[in-house]
Short mmCIF file of C-alpha atoms in Angstrom, two decimals:
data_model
loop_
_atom_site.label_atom_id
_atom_site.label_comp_id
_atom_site.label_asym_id
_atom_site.label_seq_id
_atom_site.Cartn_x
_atom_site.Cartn_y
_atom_site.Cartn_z
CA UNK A 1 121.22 145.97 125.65
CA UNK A 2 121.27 148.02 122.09
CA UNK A 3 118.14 149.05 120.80
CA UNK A 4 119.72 146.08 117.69
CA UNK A 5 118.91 143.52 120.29
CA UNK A 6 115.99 144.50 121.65
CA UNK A 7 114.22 144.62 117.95
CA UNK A 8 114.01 140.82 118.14
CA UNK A 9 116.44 140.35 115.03
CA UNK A 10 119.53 137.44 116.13
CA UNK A 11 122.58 138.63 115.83
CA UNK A 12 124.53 136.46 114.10
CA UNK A 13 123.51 133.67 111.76
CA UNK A 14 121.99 133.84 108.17
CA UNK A 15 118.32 134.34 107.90
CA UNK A 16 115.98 130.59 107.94
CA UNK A 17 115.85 130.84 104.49
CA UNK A 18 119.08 131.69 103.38
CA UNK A 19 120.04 128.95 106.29
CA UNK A 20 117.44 126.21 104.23
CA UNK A 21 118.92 127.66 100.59
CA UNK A 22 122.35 126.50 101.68
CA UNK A 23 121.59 123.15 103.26
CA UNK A 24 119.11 122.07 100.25
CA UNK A 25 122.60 123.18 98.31
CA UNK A 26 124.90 121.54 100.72
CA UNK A 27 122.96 118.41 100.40
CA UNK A 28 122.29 118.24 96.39
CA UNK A 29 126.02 118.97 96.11
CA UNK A 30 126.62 115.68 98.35
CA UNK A 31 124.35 113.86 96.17
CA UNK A 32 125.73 114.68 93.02
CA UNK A 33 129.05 113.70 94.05
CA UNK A 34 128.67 110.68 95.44
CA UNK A 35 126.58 109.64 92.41
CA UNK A 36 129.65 110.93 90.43
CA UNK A 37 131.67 108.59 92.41
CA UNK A 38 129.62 105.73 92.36
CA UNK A 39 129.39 106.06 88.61
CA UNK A 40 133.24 106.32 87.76
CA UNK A 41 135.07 103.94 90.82
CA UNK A 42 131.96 101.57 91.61
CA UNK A 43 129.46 102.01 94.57
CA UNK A 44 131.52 99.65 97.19
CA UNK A 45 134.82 101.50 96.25
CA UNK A 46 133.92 104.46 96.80
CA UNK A 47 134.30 105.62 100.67
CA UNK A 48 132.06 108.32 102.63
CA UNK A 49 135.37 110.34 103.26
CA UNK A 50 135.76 110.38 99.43
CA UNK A 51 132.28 111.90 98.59
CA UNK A 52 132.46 114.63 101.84
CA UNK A 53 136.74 115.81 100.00
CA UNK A 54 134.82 116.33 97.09
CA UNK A 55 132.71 118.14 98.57
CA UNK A 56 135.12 120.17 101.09
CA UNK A 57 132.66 119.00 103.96
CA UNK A 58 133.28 117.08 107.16
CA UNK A 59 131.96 113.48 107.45
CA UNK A 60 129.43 115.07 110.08
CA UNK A 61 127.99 117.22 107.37
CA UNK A 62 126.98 113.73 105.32
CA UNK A 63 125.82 112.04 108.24
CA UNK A 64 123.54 115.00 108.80
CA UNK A 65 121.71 114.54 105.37
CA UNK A 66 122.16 110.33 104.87
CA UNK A 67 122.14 107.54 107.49
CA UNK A 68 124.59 106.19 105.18
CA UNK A 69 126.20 105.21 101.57
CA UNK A 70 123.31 103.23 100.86
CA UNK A 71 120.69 106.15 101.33
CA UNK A 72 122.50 108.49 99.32
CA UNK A 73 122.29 105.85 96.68
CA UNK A 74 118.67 105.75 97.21
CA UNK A 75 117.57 109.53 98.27
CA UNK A 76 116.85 110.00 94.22
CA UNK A 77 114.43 107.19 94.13
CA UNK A 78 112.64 107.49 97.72
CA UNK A 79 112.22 111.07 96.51
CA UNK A 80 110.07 109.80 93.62
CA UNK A 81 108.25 107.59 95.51
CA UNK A 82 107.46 110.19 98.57
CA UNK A 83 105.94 111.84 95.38
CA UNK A 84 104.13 109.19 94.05
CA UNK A 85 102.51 108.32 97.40
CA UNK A 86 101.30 112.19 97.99
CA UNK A 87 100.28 112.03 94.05
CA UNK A 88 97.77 108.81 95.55
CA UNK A 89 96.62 110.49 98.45
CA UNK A 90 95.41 113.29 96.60
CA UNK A 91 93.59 111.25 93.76
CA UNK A 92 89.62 112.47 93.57
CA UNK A 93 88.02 109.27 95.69
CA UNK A 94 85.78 109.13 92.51
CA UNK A 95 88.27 107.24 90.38
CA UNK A 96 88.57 103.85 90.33
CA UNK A 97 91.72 102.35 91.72
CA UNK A 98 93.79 101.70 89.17
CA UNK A 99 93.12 104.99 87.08
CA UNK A 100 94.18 106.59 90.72
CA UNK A 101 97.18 104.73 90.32
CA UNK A 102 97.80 105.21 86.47
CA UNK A 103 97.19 109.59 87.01
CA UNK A 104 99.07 109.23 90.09
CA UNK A 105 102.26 107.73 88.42
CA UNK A 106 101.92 109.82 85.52
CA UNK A 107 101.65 113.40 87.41
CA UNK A 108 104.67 112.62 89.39
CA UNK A 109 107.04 112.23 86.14
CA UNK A 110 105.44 115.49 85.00
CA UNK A 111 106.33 117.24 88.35
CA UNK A 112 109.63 115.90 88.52
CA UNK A 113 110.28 116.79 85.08
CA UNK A 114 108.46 120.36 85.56
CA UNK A 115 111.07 121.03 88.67
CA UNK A 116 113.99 119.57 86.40
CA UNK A 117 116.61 122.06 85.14
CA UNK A 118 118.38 121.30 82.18
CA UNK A 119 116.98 117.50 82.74
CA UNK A 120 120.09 117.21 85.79
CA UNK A 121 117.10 115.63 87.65
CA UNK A 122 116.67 113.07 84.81
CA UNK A 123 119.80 112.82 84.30
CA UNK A 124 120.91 111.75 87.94
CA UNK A 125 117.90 109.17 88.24
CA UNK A 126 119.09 107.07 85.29
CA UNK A 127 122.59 107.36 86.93
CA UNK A 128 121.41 105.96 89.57
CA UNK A 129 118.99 103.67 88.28
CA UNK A 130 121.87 102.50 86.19
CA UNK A 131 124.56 102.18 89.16
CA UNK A 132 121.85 100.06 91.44
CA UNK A 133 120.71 97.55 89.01
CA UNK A 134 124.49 96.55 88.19
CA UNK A 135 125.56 96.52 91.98
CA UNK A 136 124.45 93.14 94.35
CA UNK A 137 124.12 95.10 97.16
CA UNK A 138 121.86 97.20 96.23
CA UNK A 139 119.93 95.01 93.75
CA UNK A 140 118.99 93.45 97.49
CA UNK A 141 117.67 96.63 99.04
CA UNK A 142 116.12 97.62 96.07
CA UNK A 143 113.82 94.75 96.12
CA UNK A 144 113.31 95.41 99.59
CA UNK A 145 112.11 99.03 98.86
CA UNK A 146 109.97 97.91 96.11
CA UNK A 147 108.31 95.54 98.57
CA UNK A 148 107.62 98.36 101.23
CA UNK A 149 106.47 100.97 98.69
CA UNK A 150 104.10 98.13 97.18
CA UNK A 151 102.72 97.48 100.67
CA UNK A 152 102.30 101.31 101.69
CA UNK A 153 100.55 101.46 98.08
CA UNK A 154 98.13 98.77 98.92
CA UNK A 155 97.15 100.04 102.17
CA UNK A 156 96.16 103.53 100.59
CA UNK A 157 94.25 101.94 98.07
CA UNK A 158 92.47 100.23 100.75
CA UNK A 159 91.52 102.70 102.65
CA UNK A 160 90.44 104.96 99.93
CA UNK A 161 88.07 101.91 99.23
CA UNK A 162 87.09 101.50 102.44
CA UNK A 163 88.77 97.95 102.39
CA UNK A 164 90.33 95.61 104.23
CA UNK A 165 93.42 94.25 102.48
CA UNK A 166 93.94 91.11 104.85
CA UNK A 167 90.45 89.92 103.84
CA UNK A 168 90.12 91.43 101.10
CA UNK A 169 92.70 90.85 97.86
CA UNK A 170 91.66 93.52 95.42
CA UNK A 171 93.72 96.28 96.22
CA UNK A 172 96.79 93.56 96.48
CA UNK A 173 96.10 92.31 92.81
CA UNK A 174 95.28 95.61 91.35
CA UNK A 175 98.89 97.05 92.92
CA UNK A 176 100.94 93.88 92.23
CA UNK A 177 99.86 94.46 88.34
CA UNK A 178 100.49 98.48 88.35
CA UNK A 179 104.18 97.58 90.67
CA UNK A 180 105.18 94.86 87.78
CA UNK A 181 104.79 97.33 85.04
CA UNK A 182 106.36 100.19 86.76
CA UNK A 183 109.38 97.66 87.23
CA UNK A 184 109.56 96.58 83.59
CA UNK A 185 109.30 100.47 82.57
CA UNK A 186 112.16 101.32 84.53
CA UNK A 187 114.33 98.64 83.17
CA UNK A 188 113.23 99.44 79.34
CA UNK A 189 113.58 102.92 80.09
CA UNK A 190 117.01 102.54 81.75
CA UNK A 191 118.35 100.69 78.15
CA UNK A 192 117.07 103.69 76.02
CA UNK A 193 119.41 105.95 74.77
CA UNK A 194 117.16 108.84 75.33
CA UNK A 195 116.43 108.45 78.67
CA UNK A 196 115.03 111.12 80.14
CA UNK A 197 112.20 112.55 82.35
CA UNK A 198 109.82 112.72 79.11
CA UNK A 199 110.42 109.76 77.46
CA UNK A 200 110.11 108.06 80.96
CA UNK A 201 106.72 109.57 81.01
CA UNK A 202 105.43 108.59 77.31
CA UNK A 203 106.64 105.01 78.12
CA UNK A 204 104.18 104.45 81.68
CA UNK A 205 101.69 105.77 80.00
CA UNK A 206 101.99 103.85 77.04
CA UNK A 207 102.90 100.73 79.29
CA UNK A 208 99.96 101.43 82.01
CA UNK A 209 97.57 101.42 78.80
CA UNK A 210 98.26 98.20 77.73
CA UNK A 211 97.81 96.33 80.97
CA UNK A 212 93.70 96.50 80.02
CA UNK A 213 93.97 94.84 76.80
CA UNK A 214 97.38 92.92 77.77
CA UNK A 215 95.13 90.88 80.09
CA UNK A 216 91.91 90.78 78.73
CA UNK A 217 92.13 91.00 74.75
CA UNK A 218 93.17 89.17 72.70
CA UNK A 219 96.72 89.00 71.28
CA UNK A 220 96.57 86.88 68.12
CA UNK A 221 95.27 88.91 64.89
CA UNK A 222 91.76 87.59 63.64
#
């Protein structure tokens, strides 16, 4: 054994983090071309073998990141919401529910637009925004996501309250409301022509604002 060896150091193999750099690069690579793809030929055109050529990977490679087509469609959007749920957790317990919501939604477009370079981050979410509402088959599985991340969201806002949602419908009501704005954001925001991660950010705040007086005030002038 060399006195190499015996220091502990492997001896062969990048280092973990140079080993993590290239997979995180391996992987955004992947998504940006099947989102590429998707974009120019149509989702259900476009073939996993096509996405790993462009790539110069093996089919093995995408498997290793996404289950399948479908969750490379999605990764962009269950990245945001990952977000959005840590955002919720970490709300001060002091707040009342929907402001936890409101500051939750709002830091997560900050941070996604404070990682962004060059808005490519934006830029890829309104791609794929974009390539999901106009494709059936993921229209579906959209819904169903929305569903699930509307029921995860309830249950943390009941147990921050200390709540039972099956008995209790508060934290239902008060995270149908925030979910149906969010949804009518995304479409508006999806339509602008200056869609980005800022203007995504001024428009839930502006829309999350008017859900108070929406409701309760009144909308005819005096």
């Amino acid at each position: 054994m060399t006195s190499r060896q015996t220091s502990g150091t492997p001896l062969s193999g990048p280092p973990a983090g140079l080993r993590e750099r290239k997979k995180r690069r391996t992987r955004e690579a992947l998504l940006h071309a099947a989102l590429e793809l998707f974009d120019a030929q149509g989702y259900e055109r476009t073939t996993v073998d096509e996405i790993v050529e462009a790539v110069d990977v093996s089919q093995r490679t995408f498997f290793r990141y996404f289950a399948n087509k479908e969750a490379a469609a999605f990764a962009i959007q269950d990245a945001v919401d990952a977000r959005f749920l840590l955002e919720l957790r970490q709300r001060p317990l002091a707040e009342a529910p929907f402001e936890a919501l409101r500051r939750a939604a709002l830091n997560t477009w900050r941070g996604v637009a404070d990682a962004a370079e060059d808005d490519v981050a934006a830029e890829l979410r309104l791609r794929a925004y974009r390539m999901i509402e106009s494709t059936p088959a993921l229209v579906a599985a959209h819904m169903r996501r929305g569903v699930d991340l509307e029921r995860r969201t309830t249950l943390l806002i009941a147990e921050r309250e200390g709540l039972d949602p099956e008995t209790d419908p508060r934290p239902g009501v008060a995270v149908a409301a925030f979910a149906g704005v969010m949804r009518l954001t995304g479409r508006l925001w999806g339509r602008r022509q200056d869609a980005n991660v800022t203007s995504l950010h001024e428009m839930t705040e502006l829309h999350l604002g008017l859900l108070h007086t929406t409701l309760l005030g009144p909308w005819r002038p005096a």
